[in-house]
PDB file of C-alpha atoms in Angstrom:
ATOM      1  CA  UNK W   1     118.161  67.956  95.522  1.00 49.00           C
ATOM      2  CA  UNK W   2     115.789  65.078  95.876  1.00 56.00           C
ATOM      3  CA  UNK W   3     112.905  65.022  94.125  1.00 69.00           C
ATOM      4  CA  UNK W   4     111.278  61.971  95.958  1.00 63.00           C
ATOM      5  CA  UNK W   5     111.189  63.621  99.080  1.00 66.00           C
ATOM      6  CA  UNK W   6     111.002  67.275  97.549  1.00 68.00           C
ATOM      7  CA  UNK W   7     114.512  68.114  99.587  1.00 66.00           C
ATOM      8  CA  UNK W   8     116.892  70.902  98.028  1.00 74.00           C
ATOM      9  CA  UNK W   9     119.534  72.791  99.490  1.00 74.00           C
ATOM     10  CA  UNK W  10     122.554  74.682  98.531  1.00 76.00           C
ATOM     11  CA  UNK W  11     125.837  72.485  99.020  1.00 70.00           C
ATOM     12  CA  UNK W  12     126.790  74.659 101.983  1.00 76.00           C
ATOM     13  CA  UNK W  13     123.862  73.509 103.956  1.00 80.00           C
ATOM     14  CA  UNK W  14     122.685  70.115 102.360  1.00 83.00           C
ATOM     15  CA  UNK W  15     122.343  67.966 105.579  1.00 87.00           C
ATOM     16  CA  UNK W  16     124.910  64.840 105.538  1.00 87.00           C
ATOM     17  CA  UNK W  17     123.192  62.200 106.953  1.00 88.00           C
ATOM     18  CA  UNK W  18     125.305  58.910 108.596  1.00 91.00           C
ATOM     19  CA  UNK W  19     125.740  56.413 105.683  1.00 89.00           C
ATOM     20  CA  UNK W  20     126.421  53.691 108.191  1.00 92.00           C
ATOM     21  CA  UNK W  21     123.060  53.025 110.069  1.00 91.00           C
ATOM     22  CA  UNK W  22     125.004  51.832 113.345  1.00 94.00           C
ATOM     23  CA  UNK W  23     128.462  51.065 114.498  1.00 97.00           C
ATOM     24  CA  UNK W  24     129.978  47.355 113.584  1.00 97.00           C
ATOM     25  CA  UNK W  25     131.516  45.632 116.587  1.00 97.00           C
ATOM     26  CA  UNK W  26     135.516  45.484 116.014  1.00 98.00           C
ATOM     27  CA  UNK W  27     136.576  42.873 114.009  1.00 97.00           C
ATOM     28  CA  UNK W  28     140.370  43.627 113.391  1.00 97.00           C
ATOM     29  CA  UNK W  29     143.267  44.625 115.789  1.00 98.00           C
ATOM     30  CA  UNK W  30     144.567  47.977 116.202  1.00 98.00           C
ATOM     31  CA  UNK W  31     147.908  47.893 114.320  1.00 98.00           C
ATOM     32  CA  UNK W  32     150.500  50.431 113.512  1.00 98.00           C
ATOM     33  CA  UNK W  33     151.586  50.164 109.627  1.00 97.00           C
ATOM     34  CA  UNK W  34     154.656  51.779 107.943  1.00 98.00           C
ATOM     35  CA  UNK W  35     153.127  53.998 104.950  1.00 98.00           C
ATOM     36  CA  UNK W  36     156.304  55.522 103.808  1.00 97.00           C
ATOM     37  CA  UNK W  37     155.701  58.788 101.787  1.00 96.00           C
ATOM     38  CA  UNK W  38     151.914  58.204 101.570  1.00 96.00           C
ATOM     39  CA  UNK W  39     150.284  61.484 103.327  1.00 95.00           C
ATOM     40  CA  UNK W  40     146.907  61.306 101.806  1.00 97.00           C
ATOM     41  CA  UNK W  41     144.238  59.255 102.472  1.00 98.00           C
ATOM     42  CA  UNK W  42     143.943  58.019  98.680  1.00 98.00           C
ATOM     43  CA  UNK W  43     147.771  56.933  98.928  1.00 98.00           C
ATOM     44  CA  UNK W  44     147.504  55.216 102.193  1.00 98.00           C
ATOM     45  CA  UNK W  45     144.079  53.352 100.908  1.00 98.00           C
ATOM     46  CA  UNK W  46     145.962  52.371  97.600  1.00 98.00           C
ATOM     47  CA  UNK W  47     149.058  51.372  99.170  1.00 98.00           C
ATOM     48  CA  UNK W  48     147.244  48.796 101.919  1.00 98.00           C
ATOM     49  CA  UNK W  49     144.653  47.956  99.183  1.00 98.00           C
ATOM     50  CA  UNK W  50     141.881  48.960 100.999  1.00 98.00           C
ATOM     51  CA  UNK W  51     138.666  51.273 100.132  1.00 98.00           C
ATOM     52  CA  UNK W  52     139.265  54.759 100.541  1.00 98.00           C
ATOM     53  CA  UNK W  53     135.633  54.808 102.741  1.00 98.00           C
ATOM     54  CA  UNK W  54     137.768  52.747 105.731  1.00 98.00           C
ATOM     55  CA  UNK W  55     140.086  55.686 105.915  1.00 98.00           C
ATOM     56  CA  UNK W  56     139.596  58.882 108.141  1.00 98.00           C
ATOM     57  CA  UNK W  57     140.829  62.257 107.357  1.00 98.00           C
ATOM     58  CA  UNK W  58     142.072  64.545 110.247  1.00 98.00           C
ATOM     59  CA  UNK W  59     141.690  68.600 109.893  1.00 98.00           C
ATOM     60  CA  UNK W  60     143.312  70.436 112.665  1.00 98.00           C
ATOM     61  CA  UNK W  61     141.306  73.859 113.687  1.00 98.00           C
ATOM     62  CA  UNK W  62     142.228  76.148 116.393  1.00 97.00           C
ATOM     63  CA  UNK W  63     139.948  78.696 118.630  1.00 97.00           C
ATOM     64  CA  UNK W  64     141.410  82.056 120.228  1.00 95.00           C
ATOM     65  CA  UNK W  65     140.381  83.160 123.583  1.00 92.00           C
ATOM     66  CA  UNK W  66     141.149  86.654 123.404  1.00 90.00           C
ATOM     67  CA  UNK W  67     141.122  89.547 126.718  1.00 91.00           C
ATOM     68  CA  UNK W  68     139.742  92.770 126.241  1.00 92.00           C
ATOM     69  CA  UNK W  69     142.531  94.462 125.087  1.00 91.00           C
ATOM     70  CA  UNK W  70     142.682  91.883 121.948  1.00 86.00           C
ATOM     71  CA  UNK W  71     145.536  89.679 123.197  1.00 91.00           C
ATOM     72  CA  UNK W  72     145.399  86.056 122.700  1.00 87.00           C
ATOM     73  CA  UNK W  73     145.201  84.325 126.068  1.00 90.00           C
ATOM     74  CA  UNK W  74     144.457  80.860 125.165  1.00 92.00           C
ATOM     75  CA  UNK W  75     143.947  78.860 122.541  1.00 95.00           C
ATOM     76  CA  UNK W  76     142.094  75.579 121.816  1.00 97.00           C
ATOM     77  CA  UNK W  77     143.032  73.094 118.925  1.00 98.00           C
ATOM     78  CA  UNK W  78     140.208  70.901 117.541  1.00 98.00           C
ATOM     79  CA  UNK W  79     140.749  67.662 115.537  1.00 98.00           C
ATOM     80  CA  UNK W  80     137.987  67.364 113.180  1.00 98.00           C
ATOM     81  CA  UNK W  81     137.685  63.966 111.583  1.00 98.00           C
ATOM     82  CA  UNK W  82     135.701  63.057 108.245  1.00 98.00           C
ATOM     83  CA  UNK W  83     135.786  59.981 105.805  1.00 98.00           C
ATOM     84  CA  UNK W  84     138.454  59.732 103.335  1.00 98.00           C
ATOM     85  CA  UNK W  85     136.224  59.900 100.789  1.00 97.00           C
ATOM     86  CA  UNK W  86     134.658  63.521 101.969  1.00 97.00           C
ATOM     87  CA  UNK W  87     135.392  67.157 102.500  1.00 97.00           C
ATOM     88  CA  UNK W  88     134.937  69.137 105.454  1.00 97.00           C
ATOM     89  CA  UNK W  89     132.552  71.929 104.857  1.00 97.00           C
ATOM     90  CA  UNK W  90     133.743  74.893 106.746  1.00 96.00           C
ATOM     91  CA  UNK W  91     130.214  76.560 106.795  1.00 96.00           C
ATOM     92  CA  UNK W  92     128.884  73.471 108.731  1.00 97.00           C
ATOM     93  CA  UNK W  93     131.791  73.579 111.048  1.00 97.00           C
ATOM     94  CA  UNK W  94     131.447  77.334 111.897  1.00 96.00           C
ATOM     95  CA  UNK W  95     127.970  76.085 113.181  1.00 95.00           C
ATOM     96  CA  UNK W  96     129.328  73.614 115.563  1.00 96.00           C
ATOM     97  CA  UNK W  97     128.565  75.079 119.054  1.00 93.00           C
ATOM     98  CA  UNK W  98     132.193  75.408 120.147  1.00 93.00           C
ATOM     99  CA  UNK W  99     133.389  76.935 117.151  1.00 96.00           C
ATOM    100  CA  UNK W 100     130.729  79.537 116.477  1.00 94.00           C
ATOM    101  CA  UNK W 101     132.436  82.313 117.754  1.00 91.00           C
ATOM    102  CA  UNK W 102     135.294  81.785 115.030  1.00 93.00           C
ATOM    103  CA  UNK W 103     137.809  79.705 113.903  1.00 96.00           C
ATOM    104  CA  UNK W 104     141.095  79.324 112.134  1.00 96.00           C
ATOM    105  CA  UNK W 105     143.157  76.292 110.429  1.00 97.00           C
ATOM    106  CA  UNK W 106     145.802  75.894 112.965  1.00 97.00           C
ATOM    107  CA  UNK W 107     149.466  76.809 112.039  1.00 97.00           C
ATOM    108  CA  UNK W 108     151.974  73.954 111.357  1.00 96.00           C
ATOM    109  CA  UNK W 109     153.479  75.087 114.519  1.00 96.00           C
ATOM    110  CA  UNK W 110     150.606  74.728 116.633  1.00 97.00           C
ATOM    111  CA  UNK W 111     150.262  71.071 114.632  1.00 98.00           C
ATOM    112  CA  UNK W 112     153.471  69.878 115.758  1.00 97.00           C
ATOM    113  CA  UNK W 113     153.493  70.806 119.259  1.00 97.00           C
ATOM    114  CA  UNK W 114     149.997  69.305 119.980  1.00 98.00           C
ATOM    115  CA  UNK W 115     150.461  65.938 117.618  1.00 98.00           C
ATOM    116  CA  UNK W 116     154.427  65.669 117.722  1.00 97.00           C
ATOM    117  CA  UNK W 117     154.247  65.893 113.712  1.00 96.00           C
ATOM    118  CA  UNK W 118     153.616  67.281 110.706  1.00 91.00           C
ATOM    119  CA  UNK W 119     150.578  67.091 108.713  1.00 94.00           C
ATOM    120  CA  UNK W 120     149.825  64.353 106.711  1.00 93.00           C
ATOM    121  CA  UNK W 121     149.969  61.529 109.452  1.00 97.00           C
ATOM    122  CA  UNK W 122     147.825  63.552 111.832  1.00 98.00           C
ATOM    123  CA  UNK W 123     145.343  61.178 113.918  1.00 98.00           C
ATOM    124  CA  UNK W 124     143.176  60.970 117.062  1.00 98.00           C
ATOM    125  CA  UNK W 125     145.368  58.040 118.813  1.00 98.00           C
ATOM    126  CA  UNK W 126     148.286  59.428 121.172  1.00 95.00           C
ATOM    127  CA  UNK W 127     148.365  63.108 120.662  1.00 97.00           C
ATOM    128  CA  UNK W 128     151.226  64.769 122.389  1.00 97.00           C
ATOM    129  CA  UNK W 129     148.949  67.481 124.001  1.00 97.00           C
ATOM    130  CA  UNK W 130     144.782  67.007 124.355  1.00 96.00           C
ATOM    131  CA  UNK W 131     142.818  68.166 121.806  1.00 98.00           C
ATOM    132  CA  UNK W 132     139.436  68.388 121.186  1.00 98.00           C
ATOM    133  CA  UNK W 133     137.679  65.399 118.767  1.00 98.00           C
ATOM    134  CA  UNK W 134     134.401  66.444 116.593  1.00 98.00           C
ATOM    135  CA  UNK W 135     133.580  63.488 114.237  1.00 98.00           C
ATOM    136  CA  UNK W 136     131.222  63.628 111.250  1.00 98.00           C
ATOM    137  CA  UNK W 137     128.106  61.520 111.685  1.00 98.00           C
ATOM    138  CA  UNK W 138     129.911  58.618 109.265  1.00 98.00           C
ATOM    139  CA  UNK W 139     132.889  58.452 111.073  1.00 98.00           C
ATOM    140  CA  UNK W 140     131.430  57.830 114.812  1.00 98.00           C
ATOM    141  CA  UNK W 141     129.751  55.057 113.312  1.00 98.00           C
ATOM    142  CA  UNK W 142     132.626  53.651 111.537  1.00 98.00           C
ATOM    143  CA  UNK W 143     134.578  50.785 113.072  1.00 98.00           C
ATOM    144  CA  UNK W 144     138.114  49.150 111.794  1.00 98.00           C
ATOM    145  CA  UNK W 145     139.060  52.502 110.390  1.00 98.00           C
ATOM    146  CA  UNK W 146     142.323  53.970 109.377  1.00 98.00           C
ATOM    147  CA  UNK W 147     143.986  57.186 110.801  1.00 98.00           C
ATOM    148  CA  UNK W 148     147.282  58.784 110.817  1.00 98.00           C
ATOM    149  CA  UNK W 149     149.477  57.551 113.669  1.00 98.00           C
ATOM    150  CA  UNK W 150     150.716  61.147 114.777  1.00 98.00           C
ATOM    151  CA  UNK W 151     154.491  59.719 113.467  1.00 97.00           C
ATOM    152  CA  UNK W 152     155.726  60.141 109.879  1.00 97.00           C
ATOM    153  CA  UNK W 153     155.364  57.483 107.735  1.00 97.00           C
ATOM    154  CA  UNK W 154     153.399  55.350 110.138  1.00 98.00           C
ATOM    155  CA  UNK W 155     149.510  55.326 109.934  1.00 98.00           C
ATOM    156  CA  UNK W 156     147.389  52.977 112.629  1.00 98.00           C
ATOM    157  CA  UNK W 157     145.184  50.207 110.708  1.00 98.00           C
ATOM    158  CA  UNK W 158     142.040  48.604 112.715  1.00 98.00           C
ATOM    159  CA  UNK W 159     141.178  51.474 115.121  1.00 98.00           C
ATOM    160  CA  UNK W 160     137.630  51.489 116.942  1.00 98.00           C
ATOM    161  CA  UNK W 161     135.626  54.006 119.174  1.00 98.00           C
ATOM    162  CA  UNK W 162     135.419  53.100 122.572  1.00 97.00           C
ATOM    163  CA  UNK W 163     138.409  49.853 122.620  1.00 98.00           C
ATOM    164  CA  UNK W 164     141.165  52.307 120.949  1.00 98.00           C
ATOM    165  CA  UNK W 165     140.538  55.439 121.549  1.00 97.00           C
ATOM    166  CA  UNK W 166     137.722  57.621 123.543  1.00 97.00           C
ATOM    167  CA  UNK W 167     133.930  58.154 121.960  1.00 98.00           C
ATOM    168  CA  UNK W 168     134.749  61.729 120.368  1.00 98.00           C
ATOM    169  CA  UNK W 169     134.086  64.777 122.334  1.00 97.00           C
ATOM    170  CA  UNK W 170     131.005  65.968 119.855  1.00 98.00           C
ATOM    171  CA  UNK W 171     129.728  64.280 116.754  1.00 98.00           C
ATOM    172  CA  UNK W 172     128.148  66.740 113.691  1.00 97.00           C
ATOM    173  CA  UNK W 173     127.299  66.980 110.730  1.00 97.00           C
ATOM    174  CA  UNK W 174     130.368  68.513 109.398  1.00 98.00           C
ATOM    175  CA  UNK W 175     131.011  67.147 105.887  1.00 97.00           C
ATOM    176  CA  UNK W 176     129.777  67.897 102.362  1.00 95.00           C
ATOM    177  CA  UNK W 177     127.156  65.890 100.830  1.00 92.00           C
ATOM    178  CA  UNK W 178     127.837  63.798  97.592  1.00 86.00           C
ATOM    179  CA  UNK W 179     125.834  62.675  94.916  1.00 82.00           C
ATOM    180  CA  UNK W 180     124.118  59.397  96.264  1.00 81.00           C
ATOM    181  CA  UNK W 181     124.002  60.363  99.727  1.00 76.00           C
ATOM    182  CA  UNK W 182     120.562  59.550 101.467  1.00 79.00           C
ATOM    183  CA  UNK W 183     118.083  62.372 101.597  1.00 73.00           C
ATOM    184  CA  UNK W 184     117.613  63.511 104.796  1.00 77.00           C
ATOM    185  CA  UNK W 185     114.132  62.244 105.317  1.00 74.00           C
ATOM    186  CA  UNK W 186     115.536  58.625 103.893  1.00 72.00           C
ATOM    187  CA  UNK W 187     112.911  58.956 101.179  1.00 65.00           C
ATOM    188  CA  UNK W 188     115.771  59.137  98.192  1.00 72.00           C
ATOM    189  CA  UNK W 189     118.883  59.722  97.007  1.00 70.00           C
ATOM    190  CA  UNK W 190     120.530  63.443  96.380  1.00 74.00           C
ATOM    191  CA  UNK W 191     121.518  64.377  93.245  1.00 78.00           C
ATOM    192  CA  UNK W 192     124.347  67.297  92.949  1.00 68.00           C
ATOM    193  CA  UNK W 193     122.861  70.358  90.301  1.00 63.00           C
ATOM    194  CA  UNK W 194     123.339  73.597  89.371  1.00 67.00           C
ATOM    195  CA  UNK W 195     121.148  76.219  90.236  1.00 65.00           C
ATOM    196  CA  UNK W 196     120.394  79.565  89.739  1.00 63.00           C
ATOM    197  CA  UNK W 197     119.878  81.916  92.602  1.00 65.00           C
ATOM    198  CA  UNK W 198     116.838  84.202  92.051  1.00 68.00           C
ATOM    199  CA  UNK W 199     116.989  86.232  95.317  1.00 69.00           C
ATOM    200  CA  UNK W 200     118.317  86.679  98.443  1.00 67.00           C
ATOM    201  CA  UNK W 201     116.679  88.397 101.505  1.00 74.00           C
ATOM    202  CA  UNK W 202     119.932  90.251 103.739  1.00 70.00           C
ATOM    203  CA  UNK W 203     118.785  91.349 107.309  1.00 64.00           C
TER     204      UNK W 203
END
């Protein structure tokens, strides 16, 4: 809700704009950094003494292609990236064109097969098998960020799009808004408030 711009939406649908106006030039070398036992963005940021907002969180989804008999004939693995202090919005993810037909969270076996590592240290660099990368708008504008190294107890620091890894396959609004985010029209900031649904129209 933003009174300055007369904007209101429920959390599932509220638009999250990029929090970075543009992508800065790289200023750090990319480096594989030991992070023993630190698998969450919060723990990695605390260990390295960096802001949580410089980390990137990896979430792995899968889409299945089925034949007429309903058997799975092909599976595509998707790596969704959101900033470490943000959370994935599954409703928005389901509106990303390749995921519209339905998605599921990848199994541990699928994750290990594609990344060569268990969850907790995943990232877009050096995957074992190709994956499709979807970056949230803010992540797509980040520079010198930290992500998993696809190896237990390691992360990669100083990561930059274009220099260290290809541009994401897709850039989309896939995160939940948080209080203080800019409103979509840029005229104010969002506040999170409780609401009451007084009516709903079903088709």
